[in-house]
Coordinates of C-alpha atoms and ligand atoms in Angstrom, one line a residue:
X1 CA -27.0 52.5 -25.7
X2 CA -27.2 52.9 -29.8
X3 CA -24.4 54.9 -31.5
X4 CA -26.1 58.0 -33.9
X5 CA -25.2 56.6 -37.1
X6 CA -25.9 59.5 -40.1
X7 CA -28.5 57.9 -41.1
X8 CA -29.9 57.7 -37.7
X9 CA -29.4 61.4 -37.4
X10 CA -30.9 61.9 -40.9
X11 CA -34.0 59.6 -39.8
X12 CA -34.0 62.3 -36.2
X13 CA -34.2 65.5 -38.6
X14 CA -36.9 64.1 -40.4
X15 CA -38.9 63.4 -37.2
X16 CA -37.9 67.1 -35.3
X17 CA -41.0 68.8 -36.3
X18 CA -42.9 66.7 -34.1
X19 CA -45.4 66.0 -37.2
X20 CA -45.8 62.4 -37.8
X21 CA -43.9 60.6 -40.9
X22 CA -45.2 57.8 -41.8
X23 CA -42.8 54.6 -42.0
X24 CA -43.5 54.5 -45.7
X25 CA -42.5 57.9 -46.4
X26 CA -39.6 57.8 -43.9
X27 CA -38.2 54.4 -45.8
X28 CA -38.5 56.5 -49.4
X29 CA -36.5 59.0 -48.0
X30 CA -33.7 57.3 -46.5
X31 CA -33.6 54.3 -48.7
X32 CA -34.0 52.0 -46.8
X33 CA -36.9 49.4 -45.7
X34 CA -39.9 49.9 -43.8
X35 CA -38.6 47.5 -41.1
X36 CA -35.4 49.3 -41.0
X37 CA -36.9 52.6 -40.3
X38 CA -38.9 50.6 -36.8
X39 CA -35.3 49.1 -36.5
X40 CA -33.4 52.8 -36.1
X41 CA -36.5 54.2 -34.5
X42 CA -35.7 51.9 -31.9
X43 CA -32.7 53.0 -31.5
X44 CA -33.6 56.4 -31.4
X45 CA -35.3 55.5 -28.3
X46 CA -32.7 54.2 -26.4
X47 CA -31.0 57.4 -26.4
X48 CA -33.7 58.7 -24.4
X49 CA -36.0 60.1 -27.0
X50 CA -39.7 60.3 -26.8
X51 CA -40.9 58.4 -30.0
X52 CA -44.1 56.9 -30.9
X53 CA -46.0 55.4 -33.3
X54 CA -49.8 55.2 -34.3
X55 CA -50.8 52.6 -36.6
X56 CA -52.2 54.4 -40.3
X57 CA -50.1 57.5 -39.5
X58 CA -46.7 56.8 -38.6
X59 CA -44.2 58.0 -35.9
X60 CA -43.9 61.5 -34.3
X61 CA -41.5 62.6 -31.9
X62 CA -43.2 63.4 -28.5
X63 CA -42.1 67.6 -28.5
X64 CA -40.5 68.8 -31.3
X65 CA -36.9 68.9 -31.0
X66 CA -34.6 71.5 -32.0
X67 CA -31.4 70.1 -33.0
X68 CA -27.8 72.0 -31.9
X69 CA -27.0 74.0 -35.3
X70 CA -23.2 73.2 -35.5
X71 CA -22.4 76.2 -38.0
X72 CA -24.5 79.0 -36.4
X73 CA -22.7 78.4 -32.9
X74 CA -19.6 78.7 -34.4
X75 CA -20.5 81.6 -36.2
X76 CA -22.1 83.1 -33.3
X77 CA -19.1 82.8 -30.8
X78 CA -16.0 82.6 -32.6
X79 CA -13.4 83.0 -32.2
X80 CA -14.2 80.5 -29.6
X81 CA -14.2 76.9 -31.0
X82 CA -17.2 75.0 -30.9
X83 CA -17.6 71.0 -31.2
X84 CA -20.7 69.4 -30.8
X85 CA -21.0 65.7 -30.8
X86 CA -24.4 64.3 -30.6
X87 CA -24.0 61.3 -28.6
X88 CA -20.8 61.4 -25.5
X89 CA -20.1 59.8 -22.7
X90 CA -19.7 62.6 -21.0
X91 CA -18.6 66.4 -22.5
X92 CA -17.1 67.0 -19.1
X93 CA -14.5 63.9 -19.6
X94 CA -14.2 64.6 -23.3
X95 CA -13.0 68.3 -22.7
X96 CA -10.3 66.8 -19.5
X97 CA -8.5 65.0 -22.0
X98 CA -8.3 67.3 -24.9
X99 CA -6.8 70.6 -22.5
X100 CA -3.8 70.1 -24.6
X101 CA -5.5 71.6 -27.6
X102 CA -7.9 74.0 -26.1
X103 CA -8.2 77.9 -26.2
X104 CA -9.8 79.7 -23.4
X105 CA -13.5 79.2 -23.9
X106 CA -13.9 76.8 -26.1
X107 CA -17.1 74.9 -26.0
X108 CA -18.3 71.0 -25.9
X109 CA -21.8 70.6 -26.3
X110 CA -23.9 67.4 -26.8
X111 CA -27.0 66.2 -27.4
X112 CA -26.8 63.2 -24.8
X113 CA -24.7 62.4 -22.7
X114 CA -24.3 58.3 -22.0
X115 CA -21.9 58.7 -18.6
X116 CA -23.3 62.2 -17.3
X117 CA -21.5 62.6 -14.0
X118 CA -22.7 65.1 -11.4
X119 CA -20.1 65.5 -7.3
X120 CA -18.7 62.6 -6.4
X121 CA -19.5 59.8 -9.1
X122 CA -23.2 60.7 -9.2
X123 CA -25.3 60.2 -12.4
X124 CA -26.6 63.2 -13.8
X125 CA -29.5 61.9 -16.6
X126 CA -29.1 63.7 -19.6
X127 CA -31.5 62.1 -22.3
X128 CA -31.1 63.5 -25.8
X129 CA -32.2 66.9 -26.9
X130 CA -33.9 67.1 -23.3
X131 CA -31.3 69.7 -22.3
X132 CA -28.6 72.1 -22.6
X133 CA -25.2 70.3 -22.2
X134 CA -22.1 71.7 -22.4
X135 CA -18.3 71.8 -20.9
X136 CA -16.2 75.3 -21.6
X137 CA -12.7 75.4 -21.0
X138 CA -10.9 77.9 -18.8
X139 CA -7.1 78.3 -18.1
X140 CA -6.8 81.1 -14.6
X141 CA -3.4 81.8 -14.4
X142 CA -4.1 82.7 -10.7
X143 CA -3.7 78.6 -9.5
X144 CA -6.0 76.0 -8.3
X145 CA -6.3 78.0 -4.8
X146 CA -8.3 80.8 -6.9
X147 CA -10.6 78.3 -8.6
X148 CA -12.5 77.4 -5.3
X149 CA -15.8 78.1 -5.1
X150 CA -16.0 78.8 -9.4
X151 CA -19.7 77.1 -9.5
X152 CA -21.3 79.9 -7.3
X153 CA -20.0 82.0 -10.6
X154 CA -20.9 80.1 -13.0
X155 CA -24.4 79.8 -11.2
X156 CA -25.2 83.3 -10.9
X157 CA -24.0 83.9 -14.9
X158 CA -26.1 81.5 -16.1
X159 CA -29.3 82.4 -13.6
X160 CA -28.7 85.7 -15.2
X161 CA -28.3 84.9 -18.9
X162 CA -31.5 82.8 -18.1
X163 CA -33.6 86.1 -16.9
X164 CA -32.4 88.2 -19.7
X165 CA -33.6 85.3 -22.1
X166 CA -37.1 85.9 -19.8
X167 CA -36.7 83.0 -18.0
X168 CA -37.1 84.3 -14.5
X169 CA -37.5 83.0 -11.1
X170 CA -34.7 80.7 -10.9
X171 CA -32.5 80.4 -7.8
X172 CA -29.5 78.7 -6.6
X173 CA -28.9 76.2 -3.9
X174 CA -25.0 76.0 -2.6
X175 CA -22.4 75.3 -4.5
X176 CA -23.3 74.0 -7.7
X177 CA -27.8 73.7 -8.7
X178 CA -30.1 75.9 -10.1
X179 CA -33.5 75.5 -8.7
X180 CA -36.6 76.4 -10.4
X181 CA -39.9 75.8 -7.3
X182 CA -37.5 74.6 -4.8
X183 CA -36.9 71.3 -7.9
X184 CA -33.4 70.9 -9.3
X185 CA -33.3 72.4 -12.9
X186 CA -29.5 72.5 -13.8
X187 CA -26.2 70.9 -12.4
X188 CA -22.8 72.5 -12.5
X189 CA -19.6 70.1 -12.4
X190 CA -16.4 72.3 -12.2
X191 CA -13.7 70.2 -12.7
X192 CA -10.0 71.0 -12.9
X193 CA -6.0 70.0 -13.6
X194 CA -2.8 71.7 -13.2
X195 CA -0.1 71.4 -10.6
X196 CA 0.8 73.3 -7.6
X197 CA 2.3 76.6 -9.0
X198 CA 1.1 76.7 -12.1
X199 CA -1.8 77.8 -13.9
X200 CA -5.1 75.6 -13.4
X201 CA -7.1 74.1 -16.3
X202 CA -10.7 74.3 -15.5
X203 CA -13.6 72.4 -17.5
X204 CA -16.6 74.0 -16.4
X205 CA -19.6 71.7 -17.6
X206 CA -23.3 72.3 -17.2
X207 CA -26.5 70.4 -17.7
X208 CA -29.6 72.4 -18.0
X209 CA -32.8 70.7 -18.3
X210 CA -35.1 72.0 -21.2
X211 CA -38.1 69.6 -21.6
X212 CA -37.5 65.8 -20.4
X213 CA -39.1 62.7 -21.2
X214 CA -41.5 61.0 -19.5
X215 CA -39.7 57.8 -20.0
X216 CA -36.4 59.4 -18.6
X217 CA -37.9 61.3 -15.7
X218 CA -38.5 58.6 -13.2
X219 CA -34.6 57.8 -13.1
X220 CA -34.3 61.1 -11.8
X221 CA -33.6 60.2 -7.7
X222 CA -34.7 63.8 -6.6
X223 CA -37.0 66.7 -7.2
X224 CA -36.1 68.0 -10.7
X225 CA -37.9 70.8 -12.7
X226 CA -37.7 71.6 -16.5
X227 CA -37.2 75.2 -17.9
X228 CA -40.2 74.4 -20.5
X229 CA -42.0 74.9 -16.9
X230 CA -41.3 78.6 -17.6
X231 CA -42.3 79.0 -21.5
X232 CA -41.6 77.7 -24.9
X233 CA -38.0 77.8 -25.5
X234 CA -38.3 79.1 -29.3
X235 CA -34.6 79.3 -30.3
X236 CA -32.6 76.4 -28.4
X237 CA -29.1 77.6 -30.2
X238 CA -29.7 81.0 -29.0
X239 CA -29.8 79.9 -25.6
X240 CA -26.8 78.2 -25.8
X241 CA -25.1 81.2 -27.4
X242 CA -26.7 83.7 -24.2
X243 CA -25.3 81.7 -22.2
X244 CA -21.6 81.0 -23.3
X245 CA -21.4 84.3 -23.9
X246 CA -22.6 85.0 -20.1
X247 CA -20.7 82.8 -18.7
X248 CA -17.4 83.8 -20.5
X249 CA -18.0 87.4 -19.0
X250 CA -18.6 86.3 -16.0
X251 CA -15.1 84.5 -15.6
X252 CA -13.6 87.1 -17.2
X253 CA -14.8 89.6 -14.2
X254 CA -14.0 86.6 -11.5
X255 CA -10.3 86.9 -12.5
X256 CA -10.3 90.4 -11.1
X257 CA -13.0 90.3 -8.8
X258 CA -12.7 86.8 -7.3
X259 CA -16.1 85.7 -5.7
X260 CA -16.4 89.1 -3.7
X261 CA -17.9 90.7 -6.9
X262 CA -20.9 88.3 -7.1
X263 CA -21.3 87.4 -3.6
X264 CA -24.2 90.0 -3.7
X265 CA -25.6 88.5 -6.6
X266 CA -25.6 85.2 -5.6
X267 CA -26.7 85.7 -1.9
X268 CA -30.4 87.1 -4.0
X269 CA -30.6 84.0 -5.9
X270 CA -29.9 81.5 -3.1
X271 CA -33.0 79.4 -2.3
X272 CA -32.5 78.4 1.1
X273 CA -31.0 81.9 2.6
X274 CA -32.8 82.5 6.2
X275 CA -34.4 79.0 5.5
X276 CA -33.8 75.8 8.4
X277 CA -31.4 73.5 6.7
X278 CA -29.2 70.7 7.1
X279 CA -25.3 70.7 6.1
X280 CA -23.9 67.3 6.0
X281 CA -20.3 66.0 5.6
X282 CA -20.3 62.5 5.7
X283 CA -22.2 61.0 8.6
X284 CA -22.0 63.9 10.5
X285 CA -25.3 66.8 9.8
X286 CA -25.2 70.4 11.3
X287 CA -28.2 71.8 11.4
X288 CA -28.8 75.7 11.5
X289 CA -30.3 78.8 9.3
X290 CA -28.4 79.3 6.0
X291 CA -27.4 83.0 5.7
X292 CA -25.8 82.9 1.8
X293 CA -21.9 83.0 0.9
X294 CA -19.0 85.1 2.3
X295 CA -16.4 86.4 0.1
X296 CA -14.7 83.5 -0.4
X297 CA -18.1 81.5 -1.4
X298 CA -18.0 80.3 2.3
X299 CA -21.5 78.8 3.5
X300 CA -22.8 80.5 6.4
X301 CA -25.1 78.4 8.8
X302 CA -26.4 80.5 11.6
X303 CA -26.8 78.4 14.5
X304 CA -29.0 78.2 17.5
X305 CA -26.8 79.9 19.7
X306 CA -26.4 82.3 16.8
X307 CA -22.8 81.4 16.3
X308 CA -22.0 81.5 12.2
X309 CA -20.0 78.7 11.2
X310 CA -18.4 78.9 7.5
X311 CA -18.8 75.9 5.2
X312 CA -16.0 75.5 2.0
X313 CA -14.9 72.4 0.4
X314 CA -15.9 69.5 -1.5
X315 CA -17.2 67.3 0.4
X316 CA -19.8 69.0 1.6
X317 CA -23.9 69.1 0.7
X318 CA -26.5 71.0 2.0
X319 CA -30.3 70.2 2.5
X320 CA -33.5 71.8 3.3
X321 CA -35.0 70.5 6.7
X322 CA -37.9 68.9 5.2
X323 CA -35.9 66.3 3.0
X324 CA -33.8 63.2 3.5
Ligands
ATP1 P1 -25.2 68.0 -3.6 O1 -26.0 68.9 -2.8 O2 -24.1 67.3 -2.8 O3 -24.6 68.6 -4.8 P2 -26.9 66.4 -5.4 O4 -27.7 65.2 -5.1 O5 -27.6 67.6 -6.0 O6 -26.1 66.8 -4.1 P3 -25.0 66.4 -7.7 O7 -23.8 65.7 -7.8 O8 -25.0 67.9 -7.7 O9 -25.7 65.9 -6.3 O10 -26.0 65.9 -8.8 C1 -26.3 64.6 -9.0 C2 -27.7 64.3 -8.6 O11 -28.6 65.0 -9.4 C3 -28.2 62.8 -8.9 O12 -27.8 62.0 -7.8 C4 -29.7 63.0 -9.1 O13 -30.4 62.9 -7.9 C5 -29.9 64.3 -9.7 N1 -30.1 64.3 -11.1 C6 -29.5 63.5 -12.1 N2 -29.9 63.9 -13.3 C7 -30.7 65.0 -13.1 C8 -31.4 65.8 -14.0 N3 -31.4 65.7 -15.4 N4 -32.1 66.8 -13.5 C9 -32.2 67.1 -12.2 N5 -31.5 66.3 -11.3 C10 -30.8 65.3 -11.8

């Protein structure tokens, strides 16, 4: 995978508008030869960007691209600190090692991610400009014991900074997607550190999809859906400002609500609730009628015999009955 050099990124705000430049005009700009422009243009690609070129006019940039706006974030939600680094391995794994210098909300955001991670060593594909990435730190004083079940939060604050952006329609599936159709739209990855005792240090990542490449979307290994699905997303940076903003309310109000004060909320959202579904753990699969969260963020699956058995933990995933 190529490294975004400046002039690489120079080169990318160039081609943003989705017009096409042509390599001539591209080379005058950056100084540099017309082979050299096909030469970064390449590598421009292999970050997951949609680029291509039609002999006499030049290249153009599948959708136009609206780049993350450094300054205006910062502005926007200080005093929060925002960094945004273009290309990461992962913003989740960046933010874990730098909890030493972090304030409570401070923000990661990428435009790519190289080693996106989703449960359990999963890949989560995150191609550049293609989506909304971003890891925000939070310290709860309450301990790791209070942090279970954080993602149905986080879902239901970013489900509803979504509709009040006029993106409506999107639903949650237990503990950690958003679901737009009954196709994955958005992962949630709530990692954490901190001893027993003490206060826990939670990096709270999300991966939203916004418009994906074709050339990207086939290395997805399940349904997926795109917000663009929805409408034009006009302001990209003011998305990402709605939703920090939600999201820090929201875990403001879990610290004195706990999971109780969204249970409601989230139990409207869920996808599968009084749908036949699947819960598996391992090898073993229990099969039954999801009937939402409890207070605790529990999953309920009502079974045949109409016995309710409660569902928490990690290692646990939940299907619809018509999928493998
Ligand atoms: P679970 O129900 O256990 O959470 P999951 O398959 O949804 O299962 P996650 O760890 O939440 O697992 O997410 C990783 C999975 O998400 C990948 O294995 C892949 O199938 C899917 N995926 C990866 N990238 C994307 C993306 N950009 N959009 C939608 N889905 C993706």
């Amino acid at each position: 995978m190529s490294e975004l050099t400046p002039l690489r990124e120079a080169l990318l705000k160039r081609l943003a508008d989705g017009q096409f430049h042509s390599g001539e005009q591209l080379g005058d700009a950056l100084q540099i030869s017309r082979a050299a422009v096909s030469k970064h243009v390449q590598a421009l690609k292999s970050l997951g960007l949609d680029i291509y070129s039609v002999s006499g006019k030049g290249y153009r940039l599948a959708v136009p691209l609206q780049l993350l706006d450094a300054e205006r974030l910062s502005r926007a939600l200080a005093p929060v600190r925002v960094e945004v680094i273009p290309v990461i391995g992962s913003t989740n794994q960046h933010w874990l090692e730098s909890i030493p210098r972090l304030s409570q909300g401070d923000v990661c955001l990428a435009e790519c991610q190289t080693s996106g991670r989703g449960r359990r060593g999963r890949t989560w594909i995150s191609p550049f400009g293609g989506q909304l990435i971003m890891s925000l730190y939070w310290r709860l004083e309450q301990g790791m014991a209070a942090a279970m079940g954080l993602s149905l939060v986080v879902g239901v604050a970013v489900v509803e900074a979504l509709e009040s952006a006029g993106f409506g329609g999107i639903e949650l599936k237990w503990p950690n997607d958003l679901y737009l159709n009954g196709r994955k739209l958005a992962g949630i990855l709530v990692e954490m550190s901190g001893t027993a005792g003490g206060p826990c240090h939670l990096v709270i990542g999300m991966g939203l999809n916004l418009v994906l490449p074709a050339t990207e979307q086939e290395r997805i290994t399940q349904p997926w859906a795109e917000l663009a699905e929805l409408g034009e997303i006009t302001d990209r940076n003011g998305l990402v400002i709605a939703l920090v903003q939600g999201l820090q309310r929201a875990l403001t109000r879990f610290e004195q609500e706990g999971i109780a004060g969204f249970r409601e909320c989230w139990n409207r959202l869920d996808h599968f609730n009084g749908k036949p579904v699947r819960v598996l753990m391992g090898e073993q699969q229990v099969h039954g009628t999801a009937r939402g969260i409890d207070d605790q963020g529990a999953l309920l699956l009502e079974l045949e015999s109409g016995e309710i058995k409660r569902y928490l933990g990690g290692e646990i995933s939940l299907r619809g009955n018509d999928r493998d």
